[in-house]
Amino acid sequence: MASYLSRQALAGLRVVEIRGGLAASVAGRALTALGAAVSVVRLREQAERGEVEVGLAPGKQVVDASELDPRLAEADAVLLAGDYLDLRDAALLPAELRSRAPRAVLGYATPFGLTGPLREWRGGELVELHASGIARLLLGPVPDLDEFPPVKTYGDQGAFVGGLTLAAGVATALHGGGSHVVDVSIQEALASIAVHELARPALGETLTSRSGDATIGNATVMILPTTDGLVAVSPRETHQWDVWAEYMGSPAWALEPGMREVEKRQQRYTEVYPYLLAWSRQRTTDEIYRESQALHIPAFPLQPPGNLLGNEGLAERGFFIGAEAEGKPVTIPAHPFGLLDETPVPLASREKVDPAGLPLEGLRVLDFSWVIAGPTCTRFLAAMGADVIKVEAPKRPDPARVGALHPVLGQGKRSLALDLKAPEGRQIALDLVRRSDVLVENFAAGVMDRLGLGWEELAEVNPKLIYISLSGMGRKGPDAGMVAYGTLVQAFSGFSAVNGFPNRQPTIGWAWTDPVCALVMTTAVAAALRQRDRTGNGCRVDTSMVETMLWTLSAP
């Protein structure tokens, strides 16, 4: 039985990527990384997109425009991106394209979707980011609204979010059967990153203010200058703060009443920040990073992406690969799906079956995840028809239940409070595992294993189980034990360093990592289901937050 998701999970699928918007290239790379045969067709002369295109090229075959119709006739999926009007003028909208690709899932990523009053509006990175509302949240609060207006993200984040959404939708539609149209609005895909903000009006809350100073961080994620750089530290939980206070030498201010609670600590954050500053400026970044992690306090350097090219953990996991750009060797990220198995997967029948309902109807998902990334993935699965059961500890429920996250991410799910440390609770969990298809978890390394719910144990209970894990650095490798949150990964991966204003200290900003990882996880679920259909066995998926973020920054 293959342990991990296979590089050939989507083998046998024929995908045509019609060169246009970058989102289609992102989706094509995600599918070819999992074994699909992707043909890229250029219908007209188009400018090269430089380094980012090099990162999305591996595994694809570029063919002449004269081969388009023969490829469409045999295609299982077609990927298109760009402005609606350009697609219309090229006769590439579903009404015209369906007769040329009769069996294919037609996947579109356009600025504002194929339907609705805005569909003819022109887009682009700057337009889509601002139209979604995410641009105003990207960098966090600023001290002067006129001097620091909302900005776009570094690179092509809109295309990566739109492209990963397209890949997840197309892969799921292919699993469900039928010749569907997948219609992705990049505006909507980006807006969904702000799940907390979207829920505020319905809950009677005010929108997040842009006034403030995010350069110092907050009580949840502190940004501390050191002797040689910046470090982001997040002792957000009470027990973490207790250890952190002791690490700092137990200063009186850190032990005052109320400081143990993050909400109360936030009220005094600007008051106590100078004390933190005086302490951190006497230490190096690496010293605070390494010593904090040794104490199980989440901490990472805030650094540029290039610092990770020599990272031993990424090297051991095979994340970086060689490529060529303008005749010169370069290093690029491989893909965002973590460790992949080399075991070949049998080819499936190409007969199409028109499903009666949503593509994931009949699928049962056990959701052991919490906060944002995992629950976002399972929310997507529920929206596509899966029966999702959210499992929480009675004495330690999902922190997202306090605030606006759970009302959004908890939709369409059933829930169960289960004491997994009690024999009866564990037995109930095992009974559910026997009757489930997918398990999703994003706990710290070792937590599920200590509960007797790790991959090896559960594969014995249910050999058909698909086990999806997300962690900061991946479940395997020398850094697997690192304690991480998505916002800290933004600092470590370089995302924070490359976004912002010149000559201004970088900020953590909005929680970007988690929802992007959720799209990768959702795509992996669909690929794993196809693999299981052909092998009869489940598999594990080991996704890494830092690898996902680096992949979206993929310019060599």
Tab-separated table of N, CA and C in Angstrom, residues 153-250:
chain	number	residue	atom	x	y	z
A	153	THR	N	-0.242	42.735	-3.380
A	153	THR	CA	0.747	41.808	-2.854
A	153	THR	C	1.948	41.726	-3.791
A	154	TYR	N	3.045	41.237	-3.246
A	154	TYR	CA	4.219	40.955	-4.071
A	154	TYR	C	3.879	39.873	-5.092
A	155	GLY	N	4.381	40.044	-6.296
A	155	GLY	CA	4.262	38.992	-7.304
A	155	GLY	C	2.857	38.827	-7.832
A	156	ASP	N	2.383	37.593	-7.849
A	156	ASP	CA	1.118	37.261	-8.509
A	156	ASP	C	0.210	36.461	-7.576
A	157	GLN	N	0.025	36.961	-6.360
A	157	GLN	CA	-0.762	36.217	-5.389
A	157	GLN	C	-2.209	36.028	-5.833
A	158	GLY	N	-2.784	37.020	-6.509
A	158	GLY	CA	-4.146	36.862	-7.007
A	158	GLY	C	-4.254	35.703	-7.975
A	159	ALA	N	-3.269	35.580	-8.860
A	159	ALA	CA	-3.265	34.473	-9.819
A	159	ALA	C	-3.073	33.135	-9.115
A	160	PHE	N	-2.238	33.101	-8.078
A	160	PHE	CA	-2.035	31.840	-7.357
A	160	PHE	C	-3.290	31.439	-6.585
A	161	VAL	N	-3.939	32.394	-5.942
A	161	VAL	CA	-5.175	32.069	-5.225
A	161	VAL	C	-6.262	31.646	-6.211
A	162	GLY	N	-6.411	32.400	-7.303
A	162	GLY	CA	-7.393	32.018	-8.315
A	162	GLY	C	-7.063	30.688	-8.964
A	163	GLY	N	-5.770	30.453	-9.224
A	163	GLY	CA	-5.358	29.210	-9.872
A	163	GLY	C	-5.515	27.999	-8.979
A	164	LEU	N	-5.197	28.142	-7.694
A	164	LEU	CA	-5.390	27.024	-6.770
A	164	LEU	C	-6.876	26.739	-6.561
A	165	THR	N	-7.690	27.789	-6.544
A	165	THR	CA	-9.140	27.586	-6.464
A	165	THR	C	-9.629	26.832	-7.691
A	166	LEU	N	-9.107	27.202	-8.849
A	166	LEU	CA	-9.471	26.515	-10.093
A	166	LEU	C	-9.023	25.056	-10.056
A	167	ALA	N	-7.807	24.804	-9.605
A	167	ALA	CA	-7.308	23.426	-9.522
A	167	ALA	C	-8.163	22.589	-8.588
A	168	ALA	N	-8.524	23.151	-7.426
A	168	ALA	CA	-9.360	22.418	-6.473
A	168	ALA	C	-10.724	22.112	-7.067
A	169	GLY	N	-11.315	23.103	-7.756
A	169	GLY	CA	-12.628	22.892	-8.357
A	169	GLY	C	-12.607	21.882	-9.480
A	170	VAL	N	-11.611	21.973	-10.346
A	170	VAL	CA	-11.517	21.049	-11.480
A	170	VAL	C	-11.227	19.631	-10.993
A	171	ALA	N	-10.290	19.476	-10.064
A	171	ALA	CA	-9.957	18.140	-9.560
A	171	ALA	C	-11.157	17.494	-8.881
A	172	THR	N	-11.927	18.288	-8.146
A	172	THR	CA	-13.119	17.752	-7.482
A	172	THR	C	-14.188	17.391	-8.497
A	173	ALA	N	-14.372	18.240	-9.508
A	173	ALA	CA	-15.354	17.941	-10.556
A	173	ALA	C	-14.975	16.675	-11.314
A	174	LEU	N	-13.692	16.485	-11.563
A	174	LEU	CA	-13.239	15.269	-12.249
A	174	LEU	C	-13.517	14.029	-11.407
A	175	HIS	N	-13.354	14.152	-10.102
A	175	HIS	CA	-13.673	13.012	-9.233
A	175	HIS	C	-15.168	12.708	-9.269
A	176	GLY	N	-15.991	13.749	-9.251
A	176	GLY	CA	-17.432	13.545	-9.208
A	176	GLY	C	-18.019	13.019	-10.495
A	177	GLY	N	-17.321	13.219	-11.617
A	177	GLY	CA	-17.837	12.774	-12.907
A	177	GLY	C	-18.680	13.860	-13.558
A	178	GLY	N	-18.943	13.697	-14.833
A	178	GLY	CA	-19.732	14.685	-15.554
A	178	GLY	C	-18.870	15.750	-16.198
A	179	SER	N	-19.450	16.413	-17.174
A	179	SER	CA	-18.731	17.455	-17.924
A	179	SER	C	-19.214	18.818	-17.447
A	180	HIS	N	-18.680	19.249	-16.337
A	180	HIS	CA	-19.144	20.469	-15.689
A	180	HIS	C	-18.367	21.692	-16.167
A	181	VAL	N	-18.888	22.862	-15.794
A	181	VAL	CA	-18.164	24.123	-15.925
A	181	VAL	C	-17.799	24.586	-14.520
A	182	VAL	N	-16.522	24.832	-14.292
A	182	VAL	CA	-16.043	25.383	-13.024
A	182	VAL	C	-15.781	26.865	-13.254
A	183	ASP	N	-16.517	27.709	-12.567
A	183	ASP	CA	-16.495	29.153	-12.799
A	183	ASP	C	-15.913	29.850	-11.575
A	184	VAL	N	-14.637	30.215	-11.631
A	184	VAL	CA	-13.953	30.859	-10.514
A	184	VAL	C	-13.860	32.356	-10.765
A	185	SER	N	-14.382	33.139	-9.847
A	185	SER	CA	-14.159	34.581	-9.828
A	185	SER	C	-12.957	34.843	-8.932
A	186	ILE	N	-11.903	35.431	-9.481
A	186	ILE	CA	-10.709	35.695	-8.670
A	186	ILE	C	-11.034	36.703	-7.575
A	187	GLN	N	-11.923	37.644	-7.853
A	187	GLN	CA	-12.372	38.567	-6.808
A	187	GLN	C	-12.954	37.801	-5.623
A	188	GLU	N	-13.831	36.838	-5.905
A	188	GLU	CA	-14.453	36.062	-4.835
A	188	GLU	C	-13.435	35.166	-4.131
A	189	ALA	N	-12.523	34.574	-4.897
A	189	ALA	CA	-11.506	33.711	-4.294
A	189	ALA	C	-10.645	34.499	-3.309
A	190	LEU	N	-10.272	35.720	-3.677
A	190	LEU	CA	-9.478	36.557	-2.783
A	190	LEU	C	-10.301	37.036	-1.596
A	191	ALA	N	-11.562	37.376	-1.839
A	191	ALA	CA	-12.421	37.830	-0.742
A	191	ALA	C	-12.594	36.748	0.313
A	192	SER	N	-12.576	35.484	-0.116
A	192	SER	CA	-12.773	34.389	0.835
A	192	SER	C	-11.605	34.240	1.796
A	193	ILE	N	-10.469	34.871	1.494
A	193	ILE	CA	-9.342	34.856	2.429
A	193	ILE	C	-9.708	35.604	3.710
A	194	ALA	N	-10.552	36.604	3.573
A	194	ALA	CA	-10.931	37.434	4.728
A	194	ALA	C	-12.172	36.880	5.415
A	195	VAL	N	-12.150	35.596	5.785
A	195	VAL	CA	-13.352	34.963	6.328
A	195	VAL	C	-13.842	35.665	7.591
A	196	HIS	N	-12.940	36.067	8.443
A	196	HIS	CA	-13.320	36.742	9.683
A	196	HIS	C	-13.993	38.073	9.385
A	197	GLU	N	-13.415	38.806	8.442
A	197	GLU	CA	-13.959	40.116	8.085
A	197	GLU	C	-15.334	39.984	7.439
A	198	LEU	N	-15.528	38.962	6.617
A	198	LEU	CA	-16.809	38.777	5.934
A	198	LEU	C	-17.947	38.534	6.920
A	199	ALA	N	-17.639	37.930	8.043
A	199	ALA	CA	-18.682	37.592	9.016
A	199	ALA	C	-19.033	38.751	9.946
A	200	ARG	N	-18.190	39.739	10.037
A	200	ARG	CA	-18.396	40.810	11.015
A	200	ARG	C	-19.748	41.514	10.889
A	201	PRO	N	-20.156	41.981	9.693
A	201	PRO	CA	-21.438	42.693	9.614
A	201	PRO	C	-22.619	41.856	10.096
A	202	ALA	N	-22.637	40.576	9.740
A	202	ALA	CA	-23.749	39.711	10.148
A	202	ALA	C	-23.792	39.523	11.655
A	203	LEU	N	-22.644	39.649	12.309
A	203	LEU	CA	-22.574	39.473	13.757
A	203	LEU	C	-22.660	40.797	14.506
A	204	GLY	N	-22.918	41.875	13.759
A	204	GLY	CA	-23.044	43.180	14.386
A	204	GLY	C	-21.729	43.797	14.798
A	205	GLU	N	-20.627	43.319	14.233
A	205	GLU	CA	-19.312	43.849	14.573
A	205	GLU	C	-18.869	44.877	13.537
A	206	THR	N	-17.996	45.779	13.946
A	206	THR	CA	-17.451	46.758	13.010
A	206	THR	C	-16.305	46.140	12.222
A	207	LEU	N	-16.050	46.688	11.035
A	207	LEU	CA	-14.957	46.192	10.211
A	207	LEU	C	-13.607	46.566	10.828
A	208	THR	N	-12.598	45.811	10.477
A	208	THR	CA	-11.256	46.045	10.999
A	208	THR	C	-10.753	47.419	10.576
A	209	SER	N	-10.245	48.173	11.521
A	209	SER	CA	-9.723	49.500	11.226
A	209	SER	C	-8.323	49.401	10.633
A	210	ARG	N	-8.001	50.337	9.737
A	210	ARG	CA	-6.648	50.399	9.185
A	210	ARG	C	-5.754	51.316	10.000
A	211	SER	N	-6.280	51.973	11.007
A	211	SER	CA	-5.490	52.911	11.801
A	211	SER	C	-4.760	52.181	12.922
A	212	GLY	N	-3.476	52.439	13.039
A	212	GLY	CA	-2.672	51.796	14.071
A	212	GLY	C	-1.243	51.642	13.604
A	213	ASP	N	-0.527	50.723	14.196
A	213	ASP	CA	0.866	50.482	13.805
A	213	ASP	C	1.163	48.993	13.902
A	214	ALA	N	1.141	48.322	12.752
A	214	ALA	CA	1.364	46.872	12.725
A	214	ALA	C	2.837	46.503	12.774
A	215	THR	N	3.733	47.496	12.718
A	215	THR	CA	5.161	47.160	12.695
A	215	THR	C	5.635	46.559	14.012
A	216	ILE	N	4.888	46.800	15.094
A	216	ILE	CA	5.287	46.221	16.374
A	216	ILE	C	4.548	44.910	16.645
A	217	GLY	N	3.647	44.538	15.730
A	217	GLY	CA	2.866	43.334	15.934
A	217	GLY	C	1.738	43.577	16.907
A	218	ASN	N	1.341	42.527	17.614
A	218	ASN	CA	0.285	42.634	18.612
A	218	ASN	C	0.486	41.526	19.642
A	219	ALA	N	-0.448	41.411	20.561
A	219	ALA	CA	-0.278	40.421	21.623
A	219	ALA	C	-0.324	38.995	21.103
A	220	THR	N	-0.892	38.798	19.921
A	220	THR	CA	-0.956	37.458	19.340
A	220	THR	C	0.344	37.106	18.628
A	221	VAL	N	0.844	38.028	17.804
A	221	VAL	CA	2.120	37.827	17.107
A	221	VAL	C	2.978	39.071	17.324
A	222	MET	N	4.006	38.952	18.123
A	222	MET	CA	4.882	40.071	18.434
A	222	MET	C	6.032	40.130	17.429
A	223	ILE	N	6.344	41.313	16.934
A	223	ILE	CA	7.506	41.508	16.063
A	223	ILE	C	8.580	42.214	16.880
A	224	LEU	N	9.704	41.537	17.084
A	224	LEU	CA	10.736	42.051	17.975
A	224	LEU	C	12.048	42.273	17.232
A	225	PRO	N	12.577	43.500	17.234
A	225	PRO	CA	13.920	43.738	16.695
A	225	PRO	C	14.971	43.063	17.574
A	226	THR	N	16.006	42.548	16.925
A	226	THR	CA	17.104	41.891	17.636
A	226	THR	C	18.411	42.596	17.286
A	227	THR	N	19.517	42.027	17.694
A	227	THR	CA	20.804	42.636	17.355
A	227	THR	C	21.101	42.549	15.868
A	228	ASP	N	20.447	41.615	15.161
A	228	ASP	CA	20.780	41.410	13.749
A	228	ASP	C	19.566	41.216	12.841
A	229	GLY	N	18.394	41.618	13.284
A	229	GLY	CA	17.226	41.459	12.414
A	229	GLY	C	15.929	41.539	13.178
A	230	LEU	N	14.956	40.738	12.738
A	230	LEU	CA	13.630	40.724	13.353
A	230	LEU	C	13.215	39.285	13.623
A	231	VAL	N	12.469	39.095	14.696
A	231	VAL	CA	11.926	37.780	15.002
A	231	VAL	C	10.447	37.947	15.351
A	232	ALA	N	9.621	37.027	14.868
A	232	ALA	CA	8.193	37.020	15.185
A	232	ALA	C	7.940	35.919	16.207
A	233	VAL	N	7.269	36.271	17.291
A	233	VAL	CA	7.033	35.332	18.392
A	233	VAL	C	5.551	35.350	18.742
A	234	SER	N	4.996	34.171	19.050
A	234	SER	CA	3.555	34.095	19.296
A	234	SER	C	3.214	33.214	20.500
A	235	PRO	N	3.464	33.696	21.723
A	235	PRO	CA	3.043	32.957	22.917
A	235	PRO	C	1.588	33.275	23.253
A	236	ARG	N	0.681	32.954	22.334
A	236	ARG	CA	-0.702	33.412	22.439
A	236	ARG	C	-1.515	32.651	23.484
A	237	GLU	N	-1.177	31.406	23.732
A	237	GLU	CA	-1.930	30.626	24.705
A	237	GLU	C	-1.350	30.837	26.105
A	238	THR	N	-2.203	30.666	27.100
A	238	THR	CA	-1.810	30.983	28.477
A	238	THR	C	-0.559	30.231	28.909
A	239	HIS	N	-0.508	28.937	28.637
A	239	HIS	CA	0.667	28.162	29.058
A	239	HIS	C	1.916	28.605	28.304
A	240	GLN	N	1.744	29.069	27.052
A	240	GLN	CA	2.892	29.565	26.291
A	240	GLN	C	3.419	30.864	26.900
A	241	TRP	N	2.503	31.737	27.310
A	241	TRP	CA	2.939	32.989	27.924
A	241	TRP	C	3.687	32.730	29.234
A	242	ASP	N	3.217	31.767	30.010
A	242	ASP	CA	3.895	31.448	31.266
A	242	ASP	C	5.348	31.043	31.012
A	243	VAL	N	5.558	30.208	30.001
A	243	VAL	CA	6.919	29.769	29.669
A	243	VAL	C	7.732	30.936	29.117
A	244	TRP	N	7.098	31.762	28.274
A	244	TRP	CA	7.780	32.914	27.683
A	244	TRP	C	8.222	33.903	28.762
A	245	ALA	N	7.339	34.161	29.718
A	245	ALA	CA	7.684	35.082	30.800
A	245	ALA	C	8.889	34.567	31.587
A	246	GLU	N	8.912	33.270	31.838
A	246	GLU	CA	10.053	32.681	32.544
A	246	GLU	C	11.315	32.772	31.694
A	247	TYR	N	11.187	32.572	30.384
A	247	TYR	CA	12.329	32.668	29.473
A	247	TYR	C	12.923	34.074	29.499
A	248	MET	N	12.071	35.093	29.631
A	248	MET	CA	12.549	36.475	29.686
A	248	MET	C	13.139	36.825	31.051
A	249	GLY	N	13.091	35.897	31.996
A	249	GLY	CA	13.634	36.168	33.323
A	249	GLY	C	12.585	36.538	34.345
A	250	SER	N	11.322	36.271	34.032
A	250	SER	CA	10.188	36.545	34.935
A	250	SER	C	10.158	37.999	35.400
